[in-house]
Structures are given as structure tokens and as C-alpha cells.
Amino acid sequence: MTAATAGPKYLSVREHLRRRVAAMPEGALLPPEPTLCAEYGVSRITLRRAVDGLVADGHLVREQGRGTYVTRPAIRHEYRESFVHRIAGWSSVMAEQGAQVGTTVLTQRVVPAPSPVAAELALDVAEDVVELERLRSVDGAPNHVAHSFLPAALYPRAAEEDFSEGSLYDFLRREYGADLAHARIVVDVGTAAPDEADLLRIAAGSPLLVVRTTVRDSAGHPLVHSFSRLRPDVSQVEFEVSVTGR
């Protein structure tokens, strides 16, 4: 069989190989380079360029002494919240992308504000906040644990609302007309404690991405402080920046 001639030849070979590999069992060896070169009527350089693309995409693996064999690319579930032009929560954005999102509420209570949370929300230490802890999943796989804190005096109904579905931000807009205007985001790295490692199905001590967000109103008053602890193997954090000149 020969490759199609439209476009660069290595792209045609790569696309045919992609379909071929998809029908092969995981771990199956690709035929040797001379065999494939003859089959597709291409040079070794062209073939290697095509195979390189499938290796980069996670469809093939090269192993010294064994050859090139079929693997399956890991599914990456992107963690996304949109803070450009609108403040939209993770569940809303992911659902818009067609993902099946799931939420398990782990903690929902009124507690005295821990010192770091009080500082972010401009509250007195030990002033009451609503604490909300949720395990979030994508297509049935655990993705991250989200911790959110809101001033209890401003949002008392947040302690009773069912957050197993829907967005916290949508709730605040709907029930309180909250003016969610600005967000400050800080990303750093942490490690998984034993309890959250069990929730996320990873080993204790595994690295986690930690995304901290404080949402403010148009006047600059803090309304919500959250931090999410993400599995980096199935997540990536995306930032989109809008320059307005203001």
C-alpha cells in the first residue's frame, strides 16, 4: 500500500500509521523500519519523522533493544477556570467542553477562619466562614480536591446548599447577586497527604499542583478564597490573559 500524496508525505504516513496502530493491541511491535519504508514507498528519514509524531503523541514507544511498540496515550483532563471577561467556575467551564464532571462534598460547615484564610478575606481571625471541601472528578477519574471559604455573614445559605452539582460561583450570583469581578491566582507545588492521596488514587507524597484563587468585587473587597490541589498527571492549568490598557 502506498501513502496518499496530498500534503507532506510524512503527514500522510503518520495518519495511516495512527489508524493502523489504533487497531493493534497494546504492546504489539511495529514492523521493522525497512519493511515499513518499502510498504509506504518512503525514505527512512520520512518514516522516522512520521513515527516521531506518534511517539510524541503517546501512541508509540521506542525502546532500545526491543523496537517500537504500541502504547495508549494517557487521557489528560484539563483543569480550567475562566477568569477573562467573566468569572466562571471549574464545573461550568468543564461542562461547556463536554466533560462529565462529578462532585463529592467532603466538608460543608461554618468554622472560625484560619489565619491564612482570614488574611485573604480581610476578616478578623476566628471570624466565621463557610468551609466547603469537594472532590472533583472528570469522566469518573478523580482530578482534584477543592477547598473554598466564604464569609458566613455574607453568604449564610452556602452552609446549607447542595453543592454536589453546579457551580459555587453560579450559586453566589443567583442567590446573592454577588459581584464577582476580579480574581488573583497563585500556582505552586505541594505534596499529597495520606488522606488526599487516597481520594485522588495516588501515592502519599506524590507532587500536586496547588492553585490558590481569591475573587473580589468591583470595589476590591474579597468575596471567596479557594485553593485546589490537583493531580498533575491528569491536569494542566491554563491561563488566558486579556490586555485592556486600563
PDB file of C-alpha atoms in Angstrom:
ATOM      1  CA  MET A   1       0.000   0.000   0.000  1.00  0.00           C
ATOM      2  CA  THR A   2       1.278   3.485  -0.760  1.00  0.00           C
ATOM      3  CA  ALA A   3       0.687   6.661   1.199  1.00  0.00           C
ATOM      4  CA  ALA A   4      -1.574   9.399  -0.100  1.00  0.00           C
ATOM      5  CA  THR A   5       0.283  12.156  -1.933  1.00  0.00           C
ATOM      6  CA  ALA A   6      -1.685  15.186  -0.688  1.00  0.00           C
ATOM      7  CA  GLY A   7       0.394  17.365   1.644  1.00  0.00           C
ATOM      8  CA  PRO A   8       3.823  16.487   3.056  1.00  0.00           C
ATOM      9  CA  LYS A   9       4.399  12.767   2.645  1.00  0.00           C
ATOM     10  CA  TYR A  10       5.351  12.146   6.278  1.00  0.00           C
ATOM     11  CA  LEU A  11       1.937  13.516   7.378  1.00  0.00           C
ATOM     12  CA  SER A  12       0.155  11.002   5.140  1.00  0.00           C
ATOM     13  CA  VAL A  13       2.296   8.174   6.502  1.00  0.00           C
ATOM     14  CA  ARG A  14       1.744   9.328  10.077  1.00  0.00           C
ATOM     15  CA  GLU A  15      -2.028   9.457   9.666  1.00  0.00           C
ATOM     16  CA  HIS A  16      -2.153   5.971   8.150  1.00  0.00           C
ATOM     17  CA  LEU A  17       0.137   4.652  10.873  1.00  0.00           C
ATOM     18  CA  ARG A  18      -2.072   6.279  13.522  1.00  0.00           C
ATOM     19  CA  ARG A  19      -5.102   4.364  12.250  1.00  0.00           C
ATOM     20  CA  ARG A  20      -3.059   1.197  11.958  1.00  0.00           C
ATOM     21  CA  VAL A  21      -1.664   1.481  15.472  1.00  0.00           C
ATOM     22  CA  ALA A  22      -5.141   2.154  16.909  1.00  0.00           C
ATOM     23  CA  ALA A  23      -6.223  -1.285  15.658  1.00  0.00           C
ATOM     24  CA  MET A  24      -3.194  -3.060  17.131  1.00  0.00           C
ATOM     25  CA  PRO A  25      -3.110  -4.438  20.699  1.00  0.00           C
ATOM     26  CA  GLU A  26      -1.140  -2.517  23.286  1.00  0.00           C
ATOM     27  CA  GLY A  27       2.440  -3.811  23.429  1.00  0.00           C
ATOM     28  CA  ALA A  28       2.459  -5.048  19.841  1.00  0.00           C
ATOM     29  CA  LEU A  29       5.686  -4.342  17.949  1.00  0.00           C
ATOM     30  CA  LEU A  30       5.691  -2.177  14.848  1.00  0.00           C
ATOM     31  CA  PRO A  31       7.284  -3.852  11.773  1.00  0.00           C
ATOM     32  CA  PRO A  32      10.969  -3.007  11.241  1.00  0.00           C
ATOM     33  CA  GLU A  33      11.844   0.278   9.521  1.00  0.00           C
ATOM     34  CA  PRO A  34      12.960  -1.340   6.200  1.00  0.00           C
ATOM     35  CA  THR A  35       9.642  -3.177   5.947  1.00  0.00           C
ATOM     36  CA  LEU A  36       7.619  -0.007   6.579  1.00  0.00           C
ATOM     37  CA  CYS A  37       9.761   2.061   4.204  1.00  0.00           C
ATOM     38  CA  ALA A  38       9.114  -0.449   1.446  1.00  0.00           C
ATOM     39  CA  GLU A  39       5.416  -0.672   2.265  1.00  0.00           C
ATOM     40  CA  TYR A  40       4.878   3.104   2.172  1.00  0.00           C
ATOM     41  CA  GLY A  41       7.441   3.840  -0.547  1.00  0.00           C
ATOM     42  CA  VAL A  42       9.269   6.432   1.554  1.00  0.00           C
ATOM     43  CA  SER A  43      12.788   7.067   2.765  1.00  0.00           C
ATOM     44  CA  ARG A  44      13.913   6.169   6.260  1.00  0.00           C
ATOM     45  CA  ILE A  45      14.057   9.886   7.161  1.00  0.00           C
ATOM     46  CA  THR A  46      10.419  10.377   6.128  1.00  0.00           C
ATOM     47  CA  LEU A  47       9.306   7.287   8.037  1.00  0.00           C
ATOM     48  CA  ARG A  48      11.145   8.335  11.194  1.00  0.00           C
ATOM     49  CA  ARG A  49       9.546  11.776  11.040  1.00  0.00           C
ATOM     50  CA  ALA A  50       6.111  10.157  10.862  1.00  0.00           C
ATOM     51  CA  VAL A  51       6.881   7.773  13.734  1.00  0.00           C
ATOM     52  CA  ASP A  52       8.346  10.630  15.825  1.00  0.00           C
ATOM     53  CA  GLY A  53       4.941  12.331  15.772  1.00  0.00           C
ATOM     54  CA  LEU A  54       3.192   9.221  17.092  1.00  0.00           C
ATOM     55  CA  VAL A  55       5.826   8.795  19.791  1.00  0.00           C
ATOM     56  CA  ALA A  56       5.337  12.434  20.869  1.00  0.00           C
ATOM     57  CA  ASP A  57       1.554  11.909  20.991  1.00  0.00           C
ATOM     58  CA  GLY A  58       1.924   8.808  23.184  1.00  0.00           C
ATOM     59  CA  HIS A  59       0.757   6.246  20.603  1.00  0.00           C
ATOM     60  CA  LEU A  60       4.161   4.564  20.238  1.00  0.00           C
ATOM     61  CA  VAL A  61       7.196   3.978  22.448  1.00  0.00           C
ATOM     62  CA  ARG A  62      10.759   3.335  21.285  1.00  0.00           C
ATOM     63  CA  GLU A  63      12.801   1.004  23.472  1.00  0.00           C
ATOM     64  CA  GLN A  64      16.459   0.198  22.903  1.00  0.00           C
ATOM     65  CA  GLY A  65      16.898  -3.462  22.028  1.00  0.00           C
ATOM     66  CA  ARG A  66      13.168  -4.098  21.661  1.00  0.00           C
ATOM     67  CA  GLY A  67      11.992  -1.810  18.900  1.00  0.00           C
ATOM     68  CA  THR A  68       8.951   0.436  18.578  1.00  0.00           C
ATOM     69  CA  TYR A  69       5.755  -0.803  20.197  1.00  0.00           C
ATOM     70  CA  VAL A  70       2.168   0.291  20.660  1.00  0.00           C
ATOM     71  CA  THR A  71       1.048   2.089  23.776  1.00  0.00           C
ATOM     72  CA  ARG A  72      -2.004   4.143  24.650  1.00  0.00           C
ATOM     73  CA  PRO A  73      -1.775   7.881  25.314  1.00  0.00           C
ATOM     74  CA  ALA A  74      -2.804   8.988  28.799  1.00  0.00           C
ATOM     75  CA  ILE A  75      -6.033  10.955  28.929  1.00  0.00           C
ATOM     76  CA  ARG A  76      -5.366  14.440  30.283  1.00  0.00           C
ATOM     77  CA  HIS A  77      -8.304  16.168  31.894  1.00  0.00           C
ATOM     78  CA  GLU A  78      -7.536  19.852  31.827  1.00  0.00           C
ATOM     79  CA  TYR A  79      -8.334  21.846  34.944  1.00  0.00           C
ATOM     80  CA  ARG A  80      -9.886  25.048  33.692  1.00  0.00           C
ATOM     81  CA  GLU A  81     -11.494  28.037  35.259  1.00  0.00           C
ATOM     82  CA  SER A  82     -12.186  31.087  33.142  1.00  0.00           C
ATOM     83  CA  PHE A  83     -11.303  34.498  34.590  1.00  0.00           C
ATOM     84  CA  VAL A  84     -11.122  36.529  31.380  1.00  0.00           C
ATOM     85  CA  HIS A  85     -14.267  38.565  30.590  1.00  0.00           C
ATOM     86  CA  ARG A  86     -16.183  36.541  33.224  1.00  0.00           C
ATOM     87  CA  ILE A  87     -15.616  34.640  36.451  1.00  0.00           C
ATOM     88  CA  ALA A  88     -16.725  31.090  35.651  1.00  0.00           C
ATOM     89  CA  GLY A  89     -16.147  28.126  37.934  1.00  0.00           C
ATOM     90  CA  TRP A  90     -14.417  24.875  37.061  1.00  0.00           C
ATOM     91  CA  SER A  91     -17.585  22.803  36.755  1.00  0.00           C
ATOM     92  CA  SER A  92     -19.230  25.285  34.376  1.00  0.00           C
ATOM     93  CA  VAL A  93     -16.193  25.557  32.119  1.00  0.00           C
ATOM     94  CA  MET A  94     -15.543  21.810  32.025  1.00  0.00           C
ATOM     95  CA  ALA A  95     -19.201  21.047  31.305  1.00  0.00           C
ATOM     96  CA  GLU A  96     -19.105  23.523  28.405  1.00  0.00           C
ATOM     97  CA  GLN A  97     -16.227  21.472  26.987  1.00  0.00           C
ATOM     98  CA  GLY A  98     -18.373  18.338  27.079  1.00  0.00           C
ATOM     99  CA  ALA A  99     -16.647  16.657  30.026  1.00  0.00           C
ATOM    100  CA  GLN A 100     -18.620  14.564  32.513  1.00  0.00           C
ATOM    101  CA  VAL A 101     -17.833  16.267  35.808  1.00  0.00           C
ATOM    102  CA  GLY A 102     -18.597  14.867  39.248  1.00  0.00           C
ATOM    103  CA  THR A 103     -18.519  16.382  42.711  1.00  0.00           C
ATOM    104  CA  THR A 104     -18.487  14.758  46.132  1.00  0.00           C
ATOM    105  CA  VAL A 105     -18.909  17.159  49.047  1.00  0.00           C
ATOM    106  CA  LEU A 106     -16.438  16.142  51.755  1.00  0.00           C
ATOM    107  CA  THR A 107     -16.866  19.027  54.209  1.00  0.00           C
ATOM    108  CA  GLN A 108     -19.505  21.755  54.475  1.00  0.00           C
ATOM    109  CA  ARG A 109     -19.627  23.682  57.727  1.00  0.00           C
ATOM    110  CA  VAL A 110     -19.229  27.016  59.493  1.00  0.00           C
ATOM    111  CA  VAL A 111     -15.862  27.346  61.234  1.00  0.00           C
ATOM    112  CA  PRO A 112     -13.655  30.090  62.651  1.00  0.00           C
ATOM    113  CA  ALA A 113     -11.474  31.424  59.836  1.00  0.00           C
ATOM    114  CA  PRO A 114      -7.938  30.000  59.892  1.00  0.00           C
ATOM    115  CA  SER A 115      -5.347  32.765  59.934  1.00  0.00           C
ATOM    116  CA  PRO A 116      -4.299  32.497  56.244  1.00  0.00           C
ATOM    117  CA  VAL A 117      -7.950  32.485  55.129  1.00  0.00           C
ATOM    118  CA  ALA A 118      -8.823  35.450  57.353  1.00  0.00           C
ATOM    119  CA  ALA A 119      -5.945  37.396  55.769  1.00  0.00           C
ATOM    120  CA  GLU A 120      -7.153  36.621  52.227  1.00  0.00           C
ATOM    121  CA  LEU A 121     -10.763  37.562  53.049  1.00  0.00           C
ATOM    122  CA  ALA A 122      -9.865  40.637  55.135  1.00  0.00           C
ATOM    123  CA  LEU A 123     -11.612  39.153  58.181  1.00  0.00           C
ATOM    124  CA  ASP A 124     -10.686  39.124  61.829  1.00  0.00           C
ATOM    125  CA  VAL A 125      -9.005  35.899  62.876  1.00  0.00           C
ATOM    126  CA  ALA A 126     -11.615  33.376  64.050  1.00  0.00           C
ATOM    127  CA  GLU A 127     -14.477  35.252  62.360  1.00  0.00           C
ATOM    128  CA  ASP A 128     -16.913  32.680  60.957  1.00  0.00           C
ATOM    129  CA  VAL A 129     -16.500  31.388  57.412  1.00  0.00           C
ATOM    130  CA  VAL A 130     -18.310  28.727  55.433  1.00  0.00           C
ATOM    131  CA  GLU A 131     -15.807  25.984  54.634  1.00  0.00           C
ATOM    132  CA  LEU A 132     -16.544  23.841  51.574  1.00  0.00           C
ATOM    133  CA  GLU A 133     -14.327  20.915  50.572  1.00  0.00           C
ATOM    134  CA  ARG A 134     -15.150  18.975  47.402  1.00  0.00           C
ATOM    135  CA  LEU A 135     -13.611  16.092  45.484  1.00  0.00           C
ATOM    136  CA  ARG A 136     -13.929  16.853  41.768  1.00  0.00           C
ATOM    137  CA  SER A 137     -13.736  14.217  39.029  1.00  0.00           C
ATOM    138  CA  VAL A 138     -13.714  14.183  35.230  1.00  0.00           C
ATOM    139  CA  ASP A 139     -15.225  11.250  33.355  1.00  0.00           C
ATOM    140  CA  GLY A 140     -15.196   9.239  36.578  1.00  0.00           C
ATOM    141  CA  ALA A 141     -11.494   9.795  37.395  1.00  0.00           C
ATOM    142  CA  PRO A 142     -10.526  11.901  40.449  1.00  0.00           C
ATOM    143  CA  ASN A 143      -8.990  15.190  39.350  1.00  0.00           C
ATOM    144  CA  HIS A 144      -8.547  17.489  42.355  1.00  0.00           C
ATOM    145  CA  VAL A 145      -9.716  18.425  45.821  1.00  0.00           C
ATOM    146  CA  ALA A 146     -11.133  21.959  46.065  1.00  0.00           C
ATOM    147  CA  HIS A 147     -11.298  23.920  49.330  1.00  0.00           C
ATOM    148  CA  SER A 148     -13.399  27.110  49.355  1.00  0.00           C
ATOM    149  CA  PHE A 149     -14.008  29.669  52.105  1.00  0.00           C
ATOM    150  CA  LEU A 150     -16.682  32.383  52.183  1.00  0.00           C
ATOM    151  CA  PRO A 151     -17.598  34.923  54.891  1.00  0.00           C
ATOM    152  CA  ALA A 152     -20.510  33.347  56.754  1.00  0.00           C
ATOM    153  CA  ALA A 153     -22.035  36.750  57.472  1.00  0.00           C
ATOM    154  CA  LEU A 154     -22.285  37.468  53.740  1.00  0.00           C
ATOM    155  CA  TYR A 155     -23.311  34.027  52.477  1.00  0.00           C
ATOM    156  CA  PRO A 156     -25.001  32.030  55.258  1.00  0.00           C
ATOM    157  CA  ARG A 157     -27.003  29.846  52.834  1.00  0.00           C
ATOM    158  CA  ALA A 158     -23.762  28.457  51.433  1.00  0.00           C
ATOM    159  CA  ALA A 159     -23.587  26.284  54.545  1.00  0.00           C
ATOM    160  CA  GLU A 160     -26.822  24.506  53.542  1.00  0.00           C
ATOM    161  CA  GLU A 161     -26.824  24.494  49.719  1.00  0.00           C
ATOM    162  CA  ASP A 162     -26.355  21.184  47.895  1.00  0.00           C
ATOM    163  CA  PHE A 163     -23.063  21.600  46.018  1.00  0.00           C
ATOM    164  CA  SER A 164     -22.894  18.045  44.685  1.00  0.00           C
ATOM    165  CA  GLU A 165     -23.843  19.592  41.351  1.00  0.00           C
ATOM    166  CA  GLY A 166     -23.417  23.025  39.840  1.00  0.00           C
ATOM    167  CA  SER A 167     -21.034  25.908  40.397  1.00  0.00           C
ATOM    168  CA  LEU A 168     -20.318  27.795  43.610  1.00  0.00           C
ATOM    169  CA  TYR A 169     -19.905  30.997  41.601  1.00  0.00           C
ATOM    170  CA  ASP A 170     -23.271  30.489  39.881  1.00  0.00           C
ATOM    171  CA  PHE A 171     -24.878  29.967  43.304  1.00  0.00           C
ATOM    172  CA  LEU A 172     -23.392  33.216  44.637  1.00  0.00           C
ATOM    173  CA  ARG A 173     -24.652  35.163  41.631  1.00  0.00           C
ATOM    174  CA  ARG A 174     -28.094  33.559  41.704  1.00  0.00           C
ATOM    175  CA  GLU A 175     -28.771  33.713  45.428  1.00  0.00           C
ATOM    176  CA  TYR A 176     -26.885  36.864  46.426  1.00  0.00           C
ATOM    177  CA  GLY A 177     -26.270  38.819  43.228  1.00  0.00           C
ATOM    178  CA  ALA A 178     -22.569  38.582  44.043  1.00  0.00           C
ATOM    179  CA  ASP A 179     -20.346  40.920  42.026  1.00  0.00           C
ATOM    180  CA  LEU A 180     -17.522  38.534  41.059  1.00  0.00           C
ATOM    181  CA  ALA A 181     -15.326  40.966  39.184  1.00  0.00           C
ATOM    182  CA  HIS A 182     -11.640  40.168  39.717  1.00  0.00           C
ATOM    183  CA  ALA A 183      -9.555  37.124  40.554  1.00  0.00           C
ATOM    184  CA  ARG A 184      -5.981  36.738  41.769  1.00  0.00           C
ATOM    185  CA  ILE A 185      -4.456  33.314  41.074  1.00  0.00           C
ATOM    186  CA  VAL A 186      -1.277  31.836  42.538  1.00  0.00           C
ATOM    187  CA  VAL A 187       0.072  28.440  41.447  1.00  0.00           C
ATOM    188  CA  ASP A 188       2.636  26.471  43.409  1.00  0.00           C
ATOM    189  CA  VAL A 189       3.566  22.860  44.144  1.00  0.00           C
ATOM    190  CA  GLY A 190       2.656  20.677  47.128  1.00  0.00           C
ATOM    191  CA  THR A 191       2.700  17.010  48.089  1.00  0.00           C
ATOM    192  CA  ALA A 192      -0.225  14.705  48.773  1.00  0.00           C
ATOM    193  CA  ALA A 193      -1.034  13.909  52.395  1.00  0.00           C
ATOM    194  CA  PRO A 194      -2.167  10.307  53.017  1.00  0.00           C
ATOM    195  CA  ASP A 195      -5.873  11.178  53.225  1.00  0.00           C
ATOM    196  CA  GLU A 196      -5.994  13.180  49.996  1.00  0.00           C
ATOM    197  CA  ALA A 197      -3.725  10.636  48.286  1.00  0.00           C
ATOM    198  CA  ASP A 198      -6.435   8.045  48.932  1.00  0.00           C
ATOM    199  CA  LEU A 199      -9.078  10.372  47.491  1.00  0.00           C
ATOM    200  CA  LEU A 200      -7.027  11.109  44.370  1.00  0.00           C
ATOM    201  CA  ARG A 201      -5.844   7.482  43.955  1.00  0.00           C
ATOM    202  CA  ILE A 202      -2.158   8.350  44.069  1.00  0.00           C
ATOM    203  CA  ALA A 203       0.720   7.522  46.404  1.00  0.00           C
ATOM    204  CA  ALA A 204       1.167   9.612  49.547  1.00  0.00           C
ATOM    205  CA  GLY A 205       3.877  12.197  48.988  1.00  0.00           C
ATOM    206  CA  SER A 206       3.154  12.494  45.258  1.00  0.00           C
ATOM    207  CA  PRO A 207       3.532  16.025  43.848  1.00  0.00           C
ATOM    208  CA  LEU A 208       0.393  18.111  43.433  1.00  0.00           C
ATOM    209  CA  LEU A 209      -0.322  21.368  41.678  1.00  0.00           C
ATOM    210  CA  VAL A 210      -1.839  23.873  44.091  1.00  0.00           C
ATOM    211  CA  VAL A 211      -3.974  26.670  42.623  1.00  0.00           C
ATOM    212  CA  ARG A 212      -4.981  29.456  45.042  1.00  0.00           C
ATOM    213  CA  THR A 213      -7.671  31.915  43.991  1.00  0.00           C
ATOM    214  CA  THR A 214      -9.146  34.970  45.679  1.00  0.00           C
ATOM    215  CA  VAL A 215     -12.173  36.525  43.963  1.00  0.00           C
ATOM    216  CA  ARG A 216     -13.044  40.166  44.631  1.00  0.00           C
ATOM    217  CA  ASP A 217     -15.870  42.508  43.741  1.00  0.00           C
ATOM    218  CA  SER A 218     -15.551  45.645  41.603  1.00  0.00           C
ATOM    219  CA  ALA A 219     -14.542  47.685  44.638  1.00  0.00           C
ATOM    220  CA  GLY A 220     -11.773  45.248  45.543  1.00  0.00           C
ATOM    221  CA  HIS A 221     -13.467  43.557  48.510  1.00  0.00           C
ATOM    222  CA  PRO A 222     -12.598  39.839  48.791  1.00  0.00           C
ATOM    223  CA  LEU A 223     -15.597  37.515  48.490  1.00  0.00           C
ATOM    224  CA  VAL A 224     -14.251  33.965  48.087  1.00  0.00           C
ATOM    225  CA  HIS A 225     -10.891  32.330  48.759  1.00  0.00           C
ATOM    226  CA  SER A 226     -10.216  28.873  47.339  1.00  0.00           C
ATOM    227  CA  PHE A 227      -7.344  26.506  46.876  1.00  0.00           C
ATOM    228  CA  SER A 228      -7.423  23.403  44.704  1.00  0.00           C
ATOM    229  CA  ARG A 229      -4.936  20.542  44.933  1.00  0.00           C
ATOM    230  CA  LEU A 230      -4.592  18.848  41.538  1.00  0.00           C
ATOM    231  CA  ARG A 231      -3.115  15.621  40.231  1.00  0.00           C
ATOM    232  CA  PRO A 232      -0.536  16.897  37.730  1.00  0.00           C
ATOM    233  CA  ASP A 233      -0.625  13.682  35.702  1.00  0.00           C
ATOM    234  CA  VAL A 234      -4.219  14.332  34.607  1.00  0.00           C
ATOM    235  CA  SER A 235      -4.391  18.112  34.896  1.00  0.00           C
ATOM    236  CA  GLN A 236      -2.910  21.225  33.461  1.00  0.00           C
ATOM    237  CA  VAL A 237      -3.571  24.818  34.462  1.00  0.00           C
ATOM    238  CA  GLU A 238      -4.286  27.201  31.618  1.00  0.00           C
ATOM    239  CA  PHE A 239      -4.080  30.985  31.857  1.00  0.00           C
ATOM    240  CA  GLU A 240      -5.589  33.351  29.322  1.00  0.00           C
ATOM    241  CA  VAL A 241      -4.576  36.985  29.688  1.00  0.00           C
ATOM    242  CA  SER A 242      -6.520  39.914  28.279  1.00  0.00           C
ATOM    243  CA  VAL A 243      -4.713  43.259  27.916  1.00  0.00           C
ATOM    244  CA  THR A 244      -7.203  46.107  28.143  1.00  0.00           C
ATOM    245  CA  GLY A 245      -4.849  49.049  28.634  1.00  0.00           C
ATOM    246  CA  ARG A 246      -6.585  50.032  31.849  1.00  0.00           C
TER     247      ARG A 246
END
